[in-house]
Amino acid sequence: MSFYIKTVEGNQRQSTQALLQQIYAAMENGEREFVIDACGQHDIGGPLWSADGNLEFTVNNPGQRVGSMAMAGTTIIVEGSASADTGWLNAGGEIIVKGDSGDTTAHCAAAGKIFVGGRVGTRSGSLMKHDPAYDAPEFWVLKNTGSFSFEFMGGGTAVVCGIDSEEFDSVLGDRACVGMVGGTVYYRGKASGISPATKIMDLDDADKKFLAEGMPGFLKKIGREDVLNELLDMSAWKKVVAKTYQERMKSKSNKKGMNNFRMGDWVQGGIFGDIFPDDGKVVNMINRADARLRVPEWLNSMFMAPCEAGCPAGIPSQTRFNLLRQGNVEDAYRLILEYTPFPGSVCGSVCPNLCMEACTRCMIDSAANIKGLGRMSTFVNVTLPAIDSNHKIAVIGSGVGGLTAAWLLRLRGFDVTVFEKDDVVGGKLVNAVSRERLETKTIEAEIDRIKNSGIKFELNTCVDKQKLDQLEKEFDYVILAIGAYQPKLPPWEGKEKIASYLDFLKQVNAGKRPAVGKKVVVIGCGNSGMDVVFGAYACGAEQVTAIDIQQPAAFKNEIEHAERLGAKLIWPAFTDKITDKGILLKDGRLLEADTVFCCIGEAPILNPILPEKETDRGYLKVGEDFRLSDKVFAIGDMTKLGLLVAAIGAARETSMRITAECRNEVFAPRPRIRIPHERLSLGYFSAVDTTEAVEKPEQDFNRCISCGTCRDCEMCLRTCPEHAITRVVSAEKGTFEYVSDPDLCIGCGICAGVCPCGIWTMRDNPTPEGK
Amino acid sequence: MQTVKINDITPNDLPWKIQWEPCACKMCGSCVAACTFGAIEVGVEGRGYTWSEGVTPTPKDDERYSIPVIKQVSDIKHHCVGCGMCEKICPNRAIRPVRNQDNRWNMINRVGGDMPKRGGRANLNADDRTLDKIVVGRISQMTDPALDAQRHTFDIRAPFGRILPAEQLPLSVDPATGEMKMKSNIPPVHWIYPLIFSDMSVGALSTRAWEAICLATAYLNDECGMPVRMCSGEGGLPVRLMRSKYLKYMFLQIASGHFGWNRIIKAMPEMIEDPAGIIIKIGQGAKPGDGGLLMAAKVAPHVQALRGVPKSDLLSPPNHQGLYSIEESVQKMFLSLNAAFKFRVPVAIKTAATASSVSIYNNLLRDPYNIVGGYLLDGVQGGTGAANEISLDHTGHPVVSKLRDCYNAAVAQGRQGQIPLWAGGGVGMTGNAAADAFKMICLGANGVFMSKLLLQLMGCVGNDHGRCNACNTGLCPAGLTTQEKKLVQRLDIDKAAQNIVDYMLSFDQEMRKLMAPIGNSSLPVGRSDALVSIDRDVADKLAIQYSC
């Protein structure tokens, strides 16, 4: 006997809560079957249970959520239609709606069965689930669903029979099964808009069996057995199942690959293919061969060492030290004779050694002992070639410049004659430079080396204009190197009292003791002035004073030597006049003097020999090539007062030029490019005790950096990370070189970085245009 | 004794210092080989000490040795830009550039009186962005119906072209049939994706980089259904592209240098598709007052050909030489470029944001001839190419409030939406372009344009804090902004395009994630009620809700 509840009395409607409370109370009284004439009350049917048996509700006109959270053992029969959310969260109940059911029917149902004899609304079946501990939920619909059906369905089975739905485009509504991850939806008839992320399949035997077995019961419950045969025509059915997780992941990454798109669909050959050749290769950040960003080059001896560049004669001392390092002492000593015949007298004695001033080693401790190394070549001799009398060269003047030119031309085998107005050879180096600065045995040895070389000397021969014209005819080339012998004397009152210091020094150097007074004043504190100071003391002077209008220009060590001898240097001191008492300065001071010398320079005596030549402040004007005419060159002090080594440099260049012309060769002097300091790696070198270097210059190759010239240390070869560098020896030439294999080299520049000498150089390696 | 003089340049003067760990280095040479800037080199360093034996000072032998080292090149031309390729390539992670806060770069980087230049990034207020002070604050909860970003459909499309208001549509009803008909042509409008790949020229970019963006554009359209458009930039287009069907995804740009137009015009008879539009570039937000600048190092033969100029620094004039007024701009530029494709292709104009942007927009809004297809407003935080630092750092105008002002000006006239308003200049600067785009759209933009982020997606390591920014040198380590083939070859065109595609697919979803909670299934243009600002001044200026 059912428990009947009528929810409307007169115009009084029972609230949902009152109805539910009435049901609970009845259940307490043992009621199990209910017939409810509802009036839109919600939540009828669940979650309710009884230990004594099943519950059954027969409901008319329910509100929303009929059978929501219904439990196993509960049956709910809705005689007509139901509102929204029928069977929401159904946990096992059997819910039969004979008419239509509203939106979200069977929403989140995870167990039990829901049968609808009409249509269901939108989002029906969404989020259905299947708890594997229980039977899967079932959701049977006779007609069709609204849109968004079975969204996010996670499990269970739905059957949409499609009866009486021909007017719709889709029995599942639009956008069915979006986000579906599990379960099965059977449908019959037209359907569209089903999520493409699902699979729409034909039925297999198990599906057919499920439908065939379930269909009669479903139709019976809703009272529509009349359509059984129609629905058992399995050919009209399809099913929607979710893709598996693996299938979904696969389809997500199943987009056409970019490479496929580019090769297949895109403009063939690329949009720039006609104007920018591109093989499409993707390269590493590091490459070999042509693809390197930078490539190494072994630029041995391309740059001058600072010593070489600093020396007016361009003497490559780094090469001499390298020869010493290789143990080739003879060649090391001999090499300098290709540049000067005065390694001992000039380089080793009187030269201010601009080479050492420039020496890179100064940045570490002190310059390599190039001066000392010069002295090592004083007594060295060379094998001279036979004289070829086809080329005859006249040198006028036997000073440093003339003798150097004569020597270097003799080394090339030319027939050289030196004309000298004096009776001795050597010019100022022999006659004027103090022997306190230049040892007699040194200068004598070097003069002898020249004299014994086969050069002809004509002494006591004054060359004037007429003689020059004659020589030009007799000789292929004439080199003028007559020096400067006219002392400069300002127009002071009493200047006739000034003694000739050149005569004085010449006598001193000749071993005589020319008379000087007890008090001597020397005007001019250059090196010549100091030479006179030394000579004056040597000849018995008691007090020597040297004056200058400016800071003394003599080398520091010369000044120190003069002061050690007792000389006083006074500057600035402006001479007013020379009297019998001495020199009266413009400030009124009187410097008492028995003898006065004036050493403020000399001018060349050009008139007798070159009466018409252009001069500049008394000196002969020559071009940069020292050339006066096709055949005549002029070098040395007659063109400009300068260091001895400057005259040597001019002589060397002139001799090379003449040599080239005689041999029809191109005169190609070594470019005077001093190696930039940044190219060197000085990290190897530390300051050391230089005592030994001073004593043994031939050992100083250890300190020489060998700037710009390979010292053959093999650092590059050993550090190259790709083993790209090899040392290649030419047996024929007796030379070596380091070679980097482009097929191994990555262009890292370690070779350049570790090269102490700045030989390896990284060159940018841009792609040539159009390649 | 070291010899360093006070005015010698040393690494501590430079913006980046190289930090190298000798103990971790195996001297493989990779870092030096890979550095495109020549900013590091190998050197030799001496080491040494005198050691003492026992417990009293007892000097023993000296230890002296020297080792090869990786060191920073200390000259201005080869200064480290912080790109970090050394760190990337180093097998032992033994080397890296480190920002040098106390550098003297601005004082020394003017050798020979040359203005400092860099690859165009504003580096200005990079950490203090207006957009970051705005959040999407109106989230539908129990009131407005929110949408579901995954399940709902969204109409993420923006107009490019002149939109006629309904009352101006030339409609008539055929009295016989009762059908509605269009009496005359209406201006062309393309409904495109609301993010334009903004203008970077052939020349500014390497061939591969430019093509990768094209390729990504085509892929997004053809494979992903996203109608993204790309602007050519002011360097013309390769003829092969103009002859292809992909031209329909391209905006052609005409700027003050007019580079590339000879080949564009000549290619017209061979075009099988119309271009998507034309953008007249008046100015650029990152460096207004300065024209385009392509350094000679990048003017490769194909660039010379496309542009019709020899190798030299290419400077676009800061202004269009033939334009003297807004009216003239509209008449000459809009009319002629509309006519170029027989009024089938929409024409828009881009200016730098400026104090007078509202006046410009007001003027454009009149548009009596229906030829103004859009206004692109470019803010100060954009920039990709070479530029003079003085312009980059000290000229320009923020775009956010200017966009808002322009939109509100249109609203005041009831003309919003008629001339589509696009905003750019810093979109995606912090990596999330969707957030920036969404906020700009809520403030009144129909869509946004961006380019800098595209470079970063393709592998650019530069950022707005001074890293790399060497696009002007032609030495781009990523092969993006260089014409040196060895560097171009570093770029994997497929990977670069794929990265852009992936970003855009994500962008699309992120847009939905912002549209859904405010309940808009189409773009919320002007829906400033969706935004709140955590900064009172920003809220006041933009007329949006202040929240804290």
Short mmCIF file of N, CA and C in Angstrom, two decimals, chain B residues 57-106:
data_model
loop_
_atom_site.label_atom_id
_atom_site.label_comp_id
_atom_site.label_asym_id
_atom_site.label_seq_id
_atom_site.Cartn_x
_atom_site.Cartn_y
_atom_site.Cartn_z
N PRO B 57 110.51 33.97 7.94
CA PRO B 57 110.67 34.38 6.54
C PRO B 57 111.99 33.88 5.97
N THR B 58 111.88 32.88 5.13
CA THR B 58 113.07 32.26 4.54
C THR B 58 112.82 32.09 3.05
N PRO B 59 113.10 33.13 2.28
CA PRO B 59 112.74 33.03 0.86
C PRO B 59 113.45 31.89 0.16
N LYS B 60 112.65 31.13 -0.57
CA LYS B 60 113.23 30.04 -1.36
C LYS B 60 113.09 30.43 -2.82
N ASP B 61 113.10 29.42 -3.67
CA ASP B 61 113.07 29.73 -5.10
C ASP B 61 111.75 30.40 -5.48
N ASP B 62 111.85 31.16 -6.54
CA ASP B 62 110.65 31.77 -7.10
C ASP B 62 109.86 30.74 -7.89
N GLU B 63 108.57 30.84 -7.83
CA GLU B 63 107.72 30.09 -8.75
C GLU B 63 107.25 31.07 -9.81
N ARG B 64 107.61 30.84 -11.02
CA ARG B 64 107.14 31.72 -12.10
C ARG B 64 106.62 30.86 -13.24
N TYR B 65 105.43 31.12 -13.66
CA TYR B 65 104.90 30.42 -14.83
C TYR B 65 103.83 31.31 -15.46
N SER B 66 103.39 30.93 -16.63
CA SER B 66 102.35 31.72 -17.28
C SER B 66 101.37 30.77 -17.93
N ILE B 67 100.12 31.22 -18.03
CA ILE B 67 99.08 30.36 -18.58
C ILE B 67 98.26 31.14 -19.60
N PRO B 68 97.73 30.40 -20.58
CA PRO B 68 96.79 31.06 -21.50
C PRO B 68 95.49 31.36 -20.77
N VAL B 69 94.91 32.47 -21.09
CA VAL B 69 93.67 32.88 -20.42
C VAL B 69 92.68 33.40 -21.47
N ILE B 70 91.43 33.40 -21.07
CA ILE B 70 90.42 34.08 -21.88
C ILE B 70 90.23 35.45 -21.26
N LYS B 71 90.37 36.48 -22.06
CA LYS B 71 90.23 37.81 -21.48
C LYS B 71 89.35 38.68 -22.35
N GLN B 72 88.85 39.68 -21.74
CA GLN B 72 87.95 40.59 -22.43
C GLN B 72 88.74 41.58 -23.24
N VAL B 73 88.28 41.85 -24.42
CA VAL B 73 88.93 42.85 -25.25
C VAL B 73 88.53 44.23 -24.73
N SER B 74 89.53 45.04 -24.52
CA SER B 74 89.26 46.31 -23.85
C SER B 74 89.14 47.45 -24.83
N ASP B 75 88.42 47.26 -25.90
CA ASP B 75 88.24 48.46 -26.69
C ASP B 75 86.77 48.68 -27.00
N ILE B 76 86.47 49.90 -27.33
CA ILE B 76 85.08 50.31 -27.44
C ILE B 76 84.40 49.59 -28.58
N LYS B 77 85.12 49.46 -29.68
CA LYS B 77 84.51 48.83 -30.85
C LYS B 77 84.14 47.38 -30.56
N HIS B 78 84.94 46.72 -29.77
CA HIS B 78 84.69 45.30 -29.51
C HIS B 78 84.16 45.07 -28.10
N HIS B 79 83.41 46.01 -27.60
CA HIS B 79 82.94 45.83 -26.23
C HIS B 79 81.93 44.69 -26.14
N CYS B 80 81.95 44.02 -25.01
CA CYS B 80 81.02 42.92 -24.78
C CYS B 80 79.61 43.49 -24.62
N VAL B 81 78.66 42.90 -25.32
CA VAL B 81 77.27 43.38 -25.24
C VAL B 81 76.43 42.50 -24.32
N GLY B 82 77.06 41.50 -23.73
CA GLY B 82 76.33 40.68 -22.76
C GLY B 82 75.42 39.63 -23.38
N CYS B 83 75.67 39.28 -24.63
CA CYS B 83 74.77 38.34 -25.29
C CYS B 83 74.85 36.95 -24.68
N GLY B 84 76.00 36.64 -24.07
CA GLY B 84 76.11 35.38 -23.34
C GLY B 84 76.34 34.16 -24.21
N MET B 85 76.73 34.37 -25.47
CA MET B 85 77.01 33.20 -26.32
C MET B 85 78.19 32.40 -25.76
N CYS B 86 79.11 33.09 -25.14
CA CYS B 86 80.27 32.40 -24.54
C CYS B 86 79.79 31.41 -23.49
N GLU B 87 78.87 31.86 -22.69
CA GLU B 87 78.35 31.00 -21.63
C GLU B 87 77.54 29.85 -22.23
N LYS B 88 76.83 30.18 -23.29
CA LYS B 88 75.99 29.17 -23.92
C LYS B 88 76.83 28.04 -24.50
N ILE B 89 77.94 28.40 -25.12
CA ILE B 89 78.72 27.39 -25.84
C ILE B 89 79.70 26.66 -24.91
N CYS B 90 80.03 27.28 -23.80
CA CYS B 90 81.10 26.73 -22.95
C CYS B 90 80.69 25.37 -22.38
N PRO B 91 81.48 24.34 -22.64
CA PRO B 91 81.11 23.02 -22.13
C PRO B 91 81.16 22.96 -20.60
N ASN B 92 81.92 23.86 -20.01
CA ASN B 92 82.09 23.79 -18.55
C ASN B 92 81.44 24.96 -17.83
N ARG B 93 80.73 25.80 -18.57
CA ARG B 93 80.10 26.99 -17.98
C ARG B 93 81.13 27.81 -17.21
N ALA B 94 82.26 27.98 -17.83
CA ALA B 94 83.35 28.64 -17.13
C ALA B 94 83.41 30.14 -17.41
N ILE B 95 82.51 30.62 -18.26
CA ILE B 95 82.62 32.03 -18.67
C ILE B 95 81.24 32.62 -18.82
N ARG B 96 81.12 33.88 -18.49
CA ARG B 96 79.83 34.55 -18.65
C ARG B 96 80.03 36.06 -18.58
N PRO B 97 79.14 36.79 -19.23
CA PRO B 97 79.19 38.24 -19.07
C PRO B 97 78.42 38.64 -17.83
N VAL B 98 78.92 39.64 -17.16
CA VAL B 98 78.25 40.12 -15.95
C VAL B 98 78.04 41.62 -16.12
N ARG B 99 76.84 42.03 -15.80
CA ARG B 99 76.50 43.45 -15.93
C ARG B 99 77.42 44.30 -15.04
N ASN B 100 77.92 45.36 -15.61
CA ASN B 100 78.84 46.23 -14.86
C ASN B 100 78.14 47.53 -14.52
N GLN B 101 77.65 47.58 -13.32
CA GLN B 101 76.84 48.73 -12.93
C GLN B 101 77.62 50.04 -12.93
N ASP B 102 78.89 49.93 -12.65
CA ASP B 102 79.67 51.15 -12.50
C ASP B 102 80.44 51.50 -13.77
N ASN B 103 79.89 51.09 -14.90
CA ASN B 103 80.60 51.35 -16.14
C ASN B 103 80.61 52.85 -16.46
N ARG B 104 81.47 53.19 -17.39
CA ARG B 104 81.55 54.59 -17.84
C ARG B 104 81.13 54.70 -19.31
N TRP B 105 80.26 53.77 -19.69
CA TRP B 105 79.96 53.60 -21.12
C TRP B 105 79.44 54.88 -21.76
N ASN B 106 78.54 55.54 -21.06
CA ASN B 106 77.97 56.73 -21.67
C ASN B 106 78.98 57.85 -21.83
#
